[in-house]
Amino acid sequence: MTLEPAPADTRTAPWWADAVIYQVYPRSFADADGDGMGDLPGITARLDHLARLGVDALWLSPFYLSPQHDAGYDVADYRQVDPRFGTLADFDALREKADALGIRTIVDLVPNHTSSEHVWFQQALASAPGSPERDRYLFRDGRGPDGAEPPNNWTSVFGGPGWTRVPDGQWYLHLFDVTQPDLNWHNREVVAEFDDVLRFWLDRGVAGFRVDVAHGLVKHPDLPDWDGHTAMVEGTTRADGADPIEEHVPAPMFDQDGVHEIYRHWNEVLAEYDGDRMMVAEAWVEPAPRLAKYVRPDEMQQAFNFEFLIEGWDAAGMARAVENVMSANEAVGAPTTWVLSNHDVVRHASRFGLADPTHRPPGIGPDDEQPDAGVGLRRARAATLAMLALPGSAYLYQGEELGLPEATQLPAEVRQDPTFVRSGGAELGRDGCRVPLPWQAGAPAYGFSPTGASWLPQPAAFADHAVDVQEGVPGSTLELYRQLTALRRQLRLGTGTMAWADVHAPDEGVLAFTTEGVLVVLNASGRSFELPAGAELLLASVPDAVDGGALAPDTAVWLRLP
Ligand code: GLC
């Protein structure tokens, strides 16, 4: 079968259609002022790293004014930079230097909820039930005698109840932390405010937005009880055991049809600007055709394709995800995206080193099964090689270019993810993938900060992954990533179409496709695999991947077709 994403022609396609986009997590990228928390000047000082990596754009996780109860995804002011991260002038300097290096800047937009310290929520608390101030959020009376029971049985994604009661007896909804009250998107002030926030950043030259919890803004109007639970990294489970993919009935707090009206409107706002500005939806939505609705021509430009990430190290699962997502996107004429790691999931270099490499634990701690770091990294490099050849745009998460593993030995007392506390420790949370980057093996905090301070402790193993250890070393993960992006550009991978190759055998653990005259083979079979004769080796995931015409287990190659 041939899978044809659209548009196929790079001469007319917008920049984002095949872009490689690098996620910068500002808390953990580079710390210029030495307080142990990364900052915008730190990022600016290290932009050369991104330029040498050959990425087209960077996406900055939130750096806005925030009490940091959810690492900045709790925004108190959408137009201010948090002093921990710098100033607006620092943002402008970052964006300008990135532009000069040919790297576009995408910022995070958090429209589902504000921080409880946002002036609107403070006004809501100070105002009476039924007031216009309360109407910007989802305040409701409780059930039962004296309204002492929450308005419905929804739970927070981070664990615990989804409603919190205020002193006058009303309750407010928070799908996430208690400090993240959900906004009411039926309120016209909310709509107008976010139009203005979009324009504020578009005027400052951003190339686009990553839209947080894009599937959550509109809730079912009746706020009906729902017996399932949505967990941060495990997805939605229904209490009755029904399969959400088969039944296509979204949970009442997610993927309601009303969200699309918002994105159609934002599409018009972006269209007022030049330069193909874009939005990418973070929407944990199943199945693929429902996700594709977010990237219809008059809505967002991209949506993260988490199905590929969720399948893990499994050729049949990866092949299924490729087919599902590409055919769903083809139906709406949108190119797809690919991603294997981000700040919410266990790093793929560690997930793939678990006994079950399709497992996605909600964090890994000292008492859990420890991933095999060598096997995990070998597979991660192979999966990345395949990902970067697929048609569409690809997202990289900071540190994966260093082959960084998850930090799996963090003690409970340093954990900061609200998931850990709200789930009573049942979910360890996401701190393990958020540990500050190692730049120099011999420097304090491995070069992350000048003082040696680091908001999460860095594992000793990070020394082996430091940038200066890998720089210029043939076969290092860093050099592999640099080769991948350079060759991808040269061969125009990411554009055009793909087709499964003759040797594609997903049920036997071999994923193989052709694209732009290149044959890509990934071997997850556990055995060596005989490659077609006569093909020229372009790039291998590890130096010894090909031996006597056979592809070693847990590796992948790009070959030139004879
Ligand atoms: C998104 C973010 C995650 C955050 C949550 C609530 O899923 O990626 O980090 O905790 O939204 O804003």
Coordinates of C-alpha atoms and ligand atoms in Angstrom, one line a residue:
M1 CA 0.0 0.0 0.0
T2 CA 1.1 3.6 -0.6
L3 CA 0.4 6.1 2.1
E4 CA 0.2 9.6 0.7
P5 CA 0.3 12.4 3.1
A6 CA -0.6 15.8 1.7
P7 CA 0.8 18.2 0.7
A8 CA 3.6 16.2 -1.0
D9 CA 5.5 19.0 -2.7
T10 CA 8.0 20.9 -0.5
R11 CA 8.1 23.8 -3.0
T12 CA 4.6 24.7 -2.1
A13 CA 4.2 23.0 1.3
P14 CA 4.5 25.3 4.4
W15 CA 7.7 25.0 6.4
W16 CA 6.1 23.0 9.2
A17 CA 4.9 20.1 6.9
D18 CA 8.2 18.3 7.2
A19 CA 9.9 20.3 10.0
V20 CA 12.1 18.8 12.8
I21 CA 11.0 20.6 15.9
Y22 CA 13.0 20.4 19.2
Q23 CA 11.2 20.7 22.5
V24 CA 13.0 22.9 25.0
Y25 CA 11.9 22.4 28.6
P26 CA 13.1 25.7 30.0
R27 CA 13.5 24.5 33.6
S28 CA 16.1 21.9 32.6
F29 CA 17.9 23.1 29.4
A30 CA 20.5 25.5 30.7
D31 CA 20.7 27.8 33.8
A32 CA 22.5 31.1 33.2
D33 CA 22.0 32.7 36.6
G34 CA 23.0 29.7 38.7
D35 CA 19.9 29.3 40.8
G36 CA 19.5 25.7 39.7
M37 CA 16.5 26.4 37.4
G38 CA 17.0 26.8 33.7
D39 CA 16.2 30.2 32.1
L40 CA 15.8 32.0 28.8
P41 CA 19.3 33.5 28.8
G42 CA 20.6 30.0 29.4
I43 CA 18.7 28.8 26.3
T44 CA 19.9 31.7 24.2
A45 CA 23.5 31.0 25.1
R46 CA 23.1 27.4 24.0
L47 CA 21.2 27.9 20.7
D48 CA 24.3 26.9 18.8
H49 CA 23.6 23.4 20.0
L50 CA 20.2 23.5 18.2
A51 CA 21.7 25.0 15.1
R52 CA 24.3 22.2 14.9
L53 CA 21.6 19.7 15.5
G54 CA 20.0 20.9 12.4
V55 CA 16.5 21.5 13.7
D56 CA 14.0 23.8 12.0
A57 CA 12.2 25.1 15.1
L58 CA 12.2 25.0 18.8
W59 CA 9.1 24.7 21.0
L60 CA 9.4 26.2 24.5
S61 CA 7.4 24.7 27.3
P62 CA 5.8 27.5 29.5
F63 CA 8.1 30.2 30.8
Y64 CA 5.2 32.5 31.8
L65 CA 4.5 34.0 35.3
S66 CA 3.5 31.0 37.4
P67 CA 3.7 29.7 40.9
Q68 CA 5.1 26.5 39.3
H69 CA 2.7 24.0 40.9
D70 CA 2.7 22.2 37.6
A71 CA 6.1 23.2 36.3
G72 CA 4.6 26.3 34.6
Y73 CA 1.5 24.7 33.1
D74 CA -0.2 26.8 35.8
V75 CA -0.1 30.2 34.2
A76 CA -0.8 33.3 36.4
D77 CA -0.1 35.9 33.6
Y78 CA 0.0 34.9 29.9
R79 CA 1.9 38.0 28.8
Q80 CA 4.7 38.0 31.4
V81 CA 7.9 36.0 31.7
D82 CA 8.3 34.5 35.2
P83 CA 11.3 36.1 36.9
R84 CA 12.8 32.6 37.4
F85 CA 13.1 32.4 33.6
G86 CA 14.0 36.0 32.8
T87 CA 12.2 38.9 31.2
L88 CA 10.3 39.7 28.0
A89 CA 13.5 41.3 26.7
D90 CA 15.2 37.9 27.3
F91 CA 12.5 36.3 25.3
D92 CA 12.9 38.7 22.4
A93 CA 16.7 38.2 22.4
L94 CA 16.2 34.4 22.3
R95 CA 13.7 34.6 19.5
E96 CA 15.9 37.0 17.5
K97 CA 19.0 34.9 17.9
A98 CA 17.0 31.7 17.0
D99 CA 15.7 33.5 13.9
A100 CA 19.2 34.5 12.9
L101 CA 20.2 30.9 13.1
G102 CA 17.3 29.9 10.9
I103 CA 15.3 28.3 13.8
R104 CA 11.7 29.3 14.4
T105 CA 10.2 29.7 17.8
I106 CA 7.0 28.1 18.9
V107 CA 5.5 28.8 22.4
D108 CA 3.2 26.9 24.6
L109 CA -0.4 28.0 25.1
V110 CA -2.3 26.8 28.1
P111 CA -6.0 27.6 27.5
N112 CA -7.8 24.8 29.4
H113 CA -7.0 26.3 32.8
T114 CA -5.2 29.2 34.5
S115 CA -3.3 29.2 37.7
S116 CA -5.3 29.8 40.8
E117 CA -3.1 32.9 41.3
H118 CA -4.3 34.4 38.0
V119 CA -6.1 37.7 38.7
W120 CA -9.3 36.2 37.2
F121 CA -9.5 33.4 39.6
Q122 CA -8.7 35.7 42.5
Q123 CA -11.6 37.9 41.4
A124 CA -13.8 34.8 41.1
L125 CA -13.0 33.8 44.7
A126 CA -13.8 37.3 45.9
S127 CA -17.1 37.5 44.0
A128 CA -20.5 36.0 44.7
P129 CA -21.9 32.8 43.1
G130 CA -23.5 33.6 39.8
S131 CA -21.3 36.7 39.2
P132 CA -19.6 37.4 35.9
E133 CA -16.3 36.8 37.6
R134 CA -17.3 33.3 38.5
D135 CA -18.6 32.7 35.0
R136 CA -15.1 32.7 33.6
Y137 CA -14.5 29.4 35.3
L138 CA -16.6 26.3 36.0
F139 CA -18.2 27.0 39.4
R140 CA -21.2 24.9 40.3
D141 CA -23.3 24.2 43.4
G142 CA -22.7 20.8 45.0
R143 CA -25.0 17.9 45.3
G144 CA -26.6 16.3 48.4
P145 CA -27.6 18.0 51.7
D146 CA -26.1 21.5 51.9
G147 CA -24.4 20.9 48.5
A148 CA -21.6 19.1 50.4
E149 CA -21.0 16.6 47.6
P150 CA -19.2 17.6 44.4
P151 CA -21.3 18.4 41.4
N152 CA -20.3 15.2 39.7
N153 CA -17.8 12.3 40.2
W154 CA -15.0 13.4 37.9
T155 CA -11.5 12.8 39.1
S156 CA -8.4 14.9 38.4
V157 CA -6.0 13.6 35.8
F158 CA -3.3 13.9 38.5
G159 CA -5.4 11.9 41.0
G160 CA -7.9 12.8 43.6
P161 CA -11.2 14.6 43.1
G162 CA -11.7 16.9 40.1
W163 CA -13.7 19.5 42.2
T164 CA -12.7 21.7 45.1
R165 CA -15.1 23.6 47.4
V166 CA -14.7 27.3 48.2
P167 CA -15.7 28.9 51.5
D168 CA -19.2 30.0 50.3
G169 CA -20.0 26.4 49.4
Q170 CA -19.7 26.4 45.6
W171 CA -17.3 24.1 43.9
Y172 CA -14.9 24.7 41.0
L173 CA -13.7 22.1 38.4
H174 CA -10.0 21.4 37.9
L175 CA -9.2 18.5 35.6
F176 CA -5.6 18.8 36.8
D177 CA -4.2 20.2 40.0
V178 CA -6.3 22.1 42.6
T179 CA -4.3 25.2 41.6
Q180 CA -5.3 24.8 37.9
P181 CA -9.0 25.9 37.7
D182 CA -10.6 25.1 34.3
L183 CA -11.8 28.0 32.2
N184 CA -15.3 28.3 30.9
W185 CA -14.9 28.5 27.1
H186 CA -18.6 29.5 26.6
N187 CA -17.7 32.8 28.3
R188 CA -17.0 35.5 25.7
E189 CA -14.4 37.2 27.8
V190 CA -12.4 34.0 27.9
V191 CA -12.5 33.8 24.1
A192 CA -11.6 37.5 23.6
E193 CA -8.7 37.2 26.2
F194 CA -7.1 34.3 24.3
D195 CA -7.4 36.0 21.0
D196 CA -5.4 38.8 22.5
V197 CA -2.9 36.4 24.0
L198 CA -2.4 34.8 20.6
R199 CA -1.8 38.2 19.0
F200 CA 0.5 39.3 21.8
W201 CA 2.9 36.4 21.0
L202 CA 2.3 36.5 17.2
D203 CA 3.3 40.2 17.3
R204 CA 6.5 39.2 19.1
G205 CA 7.4 37.0 16.2
V206 CA 6.6 33.5 17.3
A207 CA 6.1 30.9 14.5
G208 CA 3.2 29.2 16.3
F209 CA 1.8 27.6 19.4
R210 CA 1.8 24.2 21.0
V211 CA -1.8 24.0 22.4
D212 CA -1.9 22.3 25.8
V213 CA -4.8 19.9 26.5
A214 CA -6.4 20.9 23.2
H215 CA -9.1 18.3 23.7
G216 CA -10.2 19.6 27.1
L217 CA -11.5 23.1 26.6
V218 CA -15.2 22.3 26.1
K219 CA -17.0 19.9 28.5
H220 CA -20.2 18.0 28.0
P221 CA -22.9 20.6 28.8
D222 CA -24.6 18.4 31.4
L223 CA -21.3 17.6 33.2
P224 CA -22.6 14.1 33.6
D225 CA -21.1 11.6 36.0
W226 CA -18.5 9.4 34.4
D227 CA -17.0 6.3 35.9
G228 CA -13.7 6.3 34.1
H229 CA -10.4 7.9 35.0
T230 CA -7.9 9.7 32.8
A231 CA -4.3 9.4 34.0
M232 CA -1.5 11.6 32.8
V233 CA 0.6 8.9 31.1
E234 CA -1.7 5.9 30.9
G235 CA -4.6 7.4 29.0
T236 CA -8.3 6.9 29.5
T237 CA -9.8 3.8 31.1
R238 CA -13.5 3.2 31.4
A239 CA -14.8 1.7 34.5
D240 CA -17.0 -0.8 32.6
G241 CA -13.9 -2.0 30.7
A242 CA -15.2 -0.9 27.4
D243 CA -12.6 -0.1 24.8
P244 CA -12.7 3.6 23.9
I245 CA -11.2 3.0 20.5
E246 CA -14.0 0.6 19.5
E247 CA -16.9 2.6 20.9
H248 CA -15.8 6.2 19.9
V249 CA -17.6 7.7 22.8
P250 CA -15.3 10.4 24.3
A251 CA -15.2 11.0 28.0
P252 CA -17.5 14.0 28.9
M253 CA -14.6 16.2 29.7
F254 CA -12.5 15.5 26.6
D255 CA -12.8 15.7 22.8
Q256 CA -16.2 17.3 22.7
D257 CA -17.2 18.6 19.3
G258 CA -17.4 22.2 20.6
V259 CA -13.6 22.5 20.7
H260 CA -13.4 22.7 17.0
E261 CA -15.2 26.0 16.8
I262 CA -12.4 27.5 18.9
Y263 CA -9.7 26.2 16.6
R264 CA -11.5 27.3 13.5
H265 CA -11.6 30.8 15.0
W266 CA -7.9 30.7 16.0
N267 CA -7.0 29.6 12.5
E268 CA -8.5 32.9 11.3
V269 CA -6.4 34.8 13.9
L270 CA -3.2 33.1 12.7
A271 CA -4.2 33.8 9.1
E272 CA -3.9 37.5 9.7
Y273 CA -0.2 37.0 10.0
D274 CA 2.4 36.2 7.4
G275 CA 4.9 33.3 7.4
D276 CA 2.7 30.2 7.8
R277 CA 2.2 30.5 11.5
M278 CA 1.0 27.2 13.0
M279 CA -0.6 25.4 15.9
V280 CA 0.0 21.9 17.1
A281 CA -2.6 20.2 19.3
E282 CA -1.7 18.2 22.4
A283 CA -4.8 16.1 22.2
W284 CA -4.8 12.6 23.7
V285 CA -7.6 11.6 21.5
E286 CA -8.5 8.2 20.0
P287 CA -9.1 6.8 17.4
A288 CA -7.0 8.5 14.7
P289 CA -10.0 9.8 12.6
R290 CA -11.2 11.8 15.7
L291 CA -7.7 13.2 16.2
A292 CA -7.6 14.1 12.4
K293 CA -10.5 16.5 13.0
Y294 CA -8.2 18.8 14.8
V295 CA -6.1 19.2 11.6
R296 CA -8.9 19.8 9.1
P297 CA -7.9 22.6 6.7
D298 CA -9.6 25.3 8.7
E299 CA -8.4 24.2 12.2
M300 CA -4.9 23.5 13.5
Q301 CA -1.9 22.7 11.3
Q302 CA -0.6 19.8 13.3
A303 CA -1.6 17.4 16.2
F304 CA 0.8 15.2 18.1
N305 CA 0.5 11.7 16.9
F306 CA 0.8 9.9 20.2
E307 CA -0.4 6.6 18.8
F308 CA 3.1 6.0 17.4
L309 CA 4.6 6.8 20.8
I310 CA 2.1 4.6 22.7
E311 CA 2.9 1.5 20.6
G312 CA 6.5 1.4 22.0
W313 CA 9.2 -1.0 20.6
D314 CA 7.0 -3.3 18.5
A315 CA 7.2 -3.4 14.8
A316 CA 3.6 -4.5 14.3
G317 CA 2.3 -1.8 16.6
M318 CA 4.4 0.9 15.0
A319 CA 3.2 -0.2 11.5
R320 CA -0.4 -0.1 12.7
A321 CA 0.1 3.4 14.1
V322 CA 1.7 4.6 10.8
E323 CA -1.2 3.3 8.8
N324 CA -3.9 4.5 11.1
V325 CA -2.6 8.0 11.5
M326 CA -1.5 8.5 7.9
S327 CA -4.7 7.3 6.4
A328 CA -6.8 9.4 8.9
N329 CA -4.7 12.5 8.1
E330 CA -4.8 11.8 4.4
A331 CA -8.6 12.0 4.6
V332 CA -8.4 15.6 5.8
G333 CA -5.4 16.5 3.7
A334 CA -2.9 17.1 6.6
P335 CA 0.6 15.9 6.9
T336 CA 1.3 14.0 10.1
T337 CA 3.7 14.3 13.0
W338 CA 5.9 11.9 14.9
V339 CA 7.2 11.9 18.4
L340 CA 8.7 9.4 20.8
S341 CA 9.5 11.4 23.9
N342 CA 8.3 14.5 25.7
H343 CA 8.2 16.0 29.2
D344 CA 5.2 13.9 30.2
V345 CA 6.4 10.3 29.4
V346 CA 9.3 8.1 30.4
R347 CA 12.1 8.7 27.9
H348 CA 12.1 6.2 25.0
A349 CA 15.7 5.2 25.6
S350 CA 14.5 3.8 29.0
R351 CA 11.0 2.6 28.0
F352 CA 12.5 0.4 25.3
G353 CA 14.9 -1.1 27.8
L354 CA 12.1 -2.6 29.9
A355 CA 11.3 -6.4 29.8
D356 CA 8.1 -5.4 28.0
P357 CA 9.3 -2.5 25.7
T358 CA 5.7 -1.6 24.9
H359 CA 5.0 -0.8 28.5
R360 CA 4.5 2.9 29.5
P361 CA 4.9 3.1 33.3
P362 CA 3.8 6.4 35.0
G363 CA 7.4 7.1 36.0
I364 CA 10.1 4.7 37.2
G365 CA 11.5 4.7 40.7
P366 CA 14.2 2.9 42.7
D367 CA 11.8 0.0 43.7
D368 CA 10.7 -0.6 40.1
E369 CA 12.1 -2.8 37.4
Q370 CA 15.2 -0.9 36.1
P371 CA 15.5 -0.6 32.3
D372 CA 18.5 -2.1 30.5
A373 CA 20.2 1.1 29.5
G374 CA 22.2 -0.4 26.7
V375 CA 19.3 -2.3 25.1
G376 CA 17.0 0.7 25.6
L377 CA 19.4 3.2 23.9
R378 CA 20.1 0.8 21.0
R379 CA 16.4 0.5 20.3
A380 CA 15.8 4.2 20.8
R381 CA 18.3 5.1 18.2
A382 CA 16.8 2.6 15.8
A383 CA 13.3 3.9 16.4
T384 CA 14.4 7.5 15.9
L385 CA 16.1 6.5 12.6
A386 CA 12.8 5.2 11.4
M387 CA 10.8 8.1 12.7
L388 CA 13.0 10.7 11.0
A389 CA 12.5 9.1 7.6
L390 CA 8.7 9.0 7.8
P391 CA 6.8 11.6 5.8
G392 CA 5.7 14.5 8.0
S393 CA 7.1 16.6 10.8
A394 CA 9.0 15.1 13.8
Y395 CA 9.3 16.3 17.4
L396 CA 12.5 15.7 19.4
Y397 CA 12.6 16.1 23.2
Q398 CA 15.7 17.8 24.7
G399 CA 18.3 15.3 25.8
E400 CA 17.2 12.5 23.4
E401 CA 19.9 13.6 21.1
L402 CA 22.3 12.7 23.9
G403 CA 20.7 9.3 24.4
L404 CA 19.7 10.4 27.9
P405 CA 18.0 7.8 30.0
E406 CA 15.2 8.4 32.4
A407 CA 16.4 9.3 36.0
T408 CA 15.0 6.2 37.8
Q409 CA 16.6 6.7 41.2
L410 CA 15.0 9.9 42.3
P411 CA 14.0 9.8 46.0
A412 CA 10.5 10.7 47.0
E413 CA 11.6 13.9 48.7
V414 CA 12.9 15.5 45.5
R415 CA 9.9 14.7 43.4
Q416 CA 7.9 17.8 42.3
D417 CA 5.3 16.6 39.9
P418 CA 1.9 17.1 41.4
T419 CA 0.9 13.7 40.1
F420 CA 3.1 12.1 42.7
V421 CA 1.5 13.9 45.7
R422 CA -2.1 13.8 44.3
S423 CA -2.0 10.1 43.6
G424 CA -0.5 9.4 47.0
G425 CA 2.7 8.1 45.4
A426 CA 0.8 5.5 43.2
E427 CA 2.0 7.4 40.1
L428 CA 5.6 8.5 40.4
G429 CA 5.0 11.1 37.8
R430 CA 7.2 12.8 35.3
D431 CA 10.2 14.2 37.1
G432 CA 12.4 11.4 35.8
C433 CA 12.3 12.7 32.2
R434 CA 12.8 16.4 33.3
V435 CA 16.2 16.2 34.9
P436 CA 18.6 19.0 33.8
L437 CA 20.8 18.3 30.8
P438 CA 24.5 17.5 31.0
W439 CA 26.7 19.7 28.8
Q440 CA 30.2 19.2 30.2
A441 CA 31.1 16.0 32.0
G442 CA 33.7 17.7 34.3
A443 CA 31.8 20.8 35.3
P444 CA 29.5 21.4 38.2
A445 CA 26.0 20.1 37.5
Y446 CA 27.6 18.8 34.3
G447 CA 27.6 22.3 32.9
F448 CA 23.9 22.9 33.4
S449 CA 24.5 25.8 35.9
P450 CA 27.6 27.7 36.8
T451 CA 27.1 27.1 40.5
G452 CA 26.4 23.3 40.4
A453 CA 22.8 23.9 41.5
S454 CA 20.1 21.7 39.8
W455 CA 16.4 21.7 40.7
L456 CA 16.4 17.9 40.4
P457 CA 19.5 15.8 41.1
Q458 CA 21.3 14.5 38.0
P459 CA 22.2 10.8 37.9
A460 CA 26.0 10.1 37.8
A461 CA 25.4 8.3 34.5
F462 CA 24.6 11.7 32.9
A463 CA 28.4 12.3 32.8
D464 CA 28.7 9.7 30.0
H465 CA 26.0 11.5 28.0
A466 CA 27.4 15.1 28.3
V467 CA 27.6 17.0 25.1
D468 CA 31.4 17.5 25.3
V469 CA 31.9 13.8 25.7
Q470 CA 30.0 13.0 22.5
E471 CA 31.0 16.0 20.4
G472 CA 32.9 14.8 17.3
V473 CA 32.9 11.2 18.5
P474 CA 31.9 8.9 15.6
G475 CA 29.0 6.7 16.6
S476 CA 27.9 8.8 19.5
T477 CA 24.2 9.5 19.8
L478 CA 24.7 13.2 19.3
E479 CA 26.7 12.7 16.1
L480 CA 24.0 10.2 14.9
Y481 CA 21.3 12.8 15.4
R482 CA 23.3 15.4 13.5
Q483 CA 23.8 13.0 10.6
L484 CA 20.1 12.1 10.7
T485 CA 18.9 15.7 10.3
A486 CA 21.5 16.6 7.7
L487 CA 20.8 13.5 5.6
R488 CA 17.1 13.9 6.0
R489 CA 17.3 17.4 4.5
Q490 CA 19.6 16.3 1.7
L491 CA 17.4 13.3 0.8
R492 CA 14.2 15.3 1.3
L493 CA 12.9 12.7 3.7
G494 CA 9.9 13.9 5.6
T495 CA 8.3 15.0 2.3
G496 CA 6.6 12.9 -0.3
T497 CA 5.0 9.5 0.2
M498 CA 6.0 6.2 1.7
A499 CA 5.1 2.6 0.8
W500 CA 5.7 -0.6 2.7
A501 CA 8.7 -2.4 1.2
D502 CA 8.7 -6.0 0.0
V503 CA 10.7 -7.0 3.0
H504 CA 8.2 -5.4 5.4
A505 CA 7.1 -8.2 7.9
P506 CA 5.7 -6.5 11.0
D507 CA 4.4 -9.7 12.5
E508 CA 7.9 -11.0 12.4
G509 CA 9.3 -7.8 14.0
V510 CA 10.6 -6.1 10.8
L511 CA 9.3 -2.7 9.8
A512 CA 10.4 -1.7 6.3
F513 CA 9.3 1.1 4.0
T514 CA 10.5 3.1 1.0
T515 CA 10.4 6.8 0.7
E516 CA 12.1 9.2 -1.6
G517 CA 14.2 6.4 -3.1
V518 CA 15.4 5.3 0.4
L519 CA 14.7 1.9 2.0
V520 CA 14.3 2.1 5.7
V521 CA 14.5 -1.2 7.7
L522 CA 14.0 -1.5 11.4
N523 CA 14.7 -4.8 13.1
A524 CA 12.7 -5.5 16.3
S525 CA 12.6 -9.2 15.6
G526 CA 15.3 -10.3 18.1
R527 CA 17.2 -12.1 15.3
S528 CA 19.4 -10.8 12.6
F529 CA 17.6 -10.0 9.4
E530 CA 19.0 -10.5 5.8
L531 CA 18.9 -7.2 3.9
P532 CA 18.1 -7.1 0.2
A533 CA 21.3 -7.5 -1.8
G534 CA 22.8 -4.6 -3.6
A535 CA 21.5 -1.7 -1.5
E536 CA 23.9 1.0 -0.5
L537 CA 24.2 1.8 3.2
L538 CA 23.4 5.4 3.9
L539 CA 23.1 5.5 7.6
A540 CA 22.9 3.0 10.5
S541 CA 21.5 3.4 14.0
V542 CA 24.7 1.9 15.5
P543 CA 28.1 1.5 13.8
D544 CA 27.9 -2.4 13.8
A545 CA 24.3 -2.6 12.6
V546 CA 25.1 -4.4 9.4
D547 CA 27.3 -7.4 9.3
G548 CA 27.8 -9.5 6.2
G549 CA 24.5 -8.2 4.6
A550 CA 22.4 -8.9 7.8
L551 CA 20.8 -6.3 10.0
A552 CA 21.5 -6.9 13.7
P553 CA 18.7 -7.1 16.2
D554 CA 17.5 -3.7 17.7
T555 CA 19.0 -1.7 14.9
A556 CA 17.7 0.2 11.8
V557 CA 19.3 1.5 8.6
W558 CA 18.6 3.8 5.7
L559 CA 19.6 2.2 2.4
R560 CA 19.8 3.6 -1.1
L561 CA 17.7 1.3 -3.4
P562 CA 19.7 -0.2 -6.2
Ligands
GLC1 C1 -0.3 18.9 29.4 C2 1.1 19.1 29.6 C3 1.4 18.6 31.0 C4 0.6 19.4 32.0 C5 -0.9 19.2 31.7 C6 -1.7 20.2 32.4 O1 -0.6 17.5 29.3 O2 1.9 18.5 28.7 O3 2.8 18.7 31.3 O4 0.8 18.9 33.3 O5 -1.1 19.5 30.3 O6 -1.5 21.5 31.9

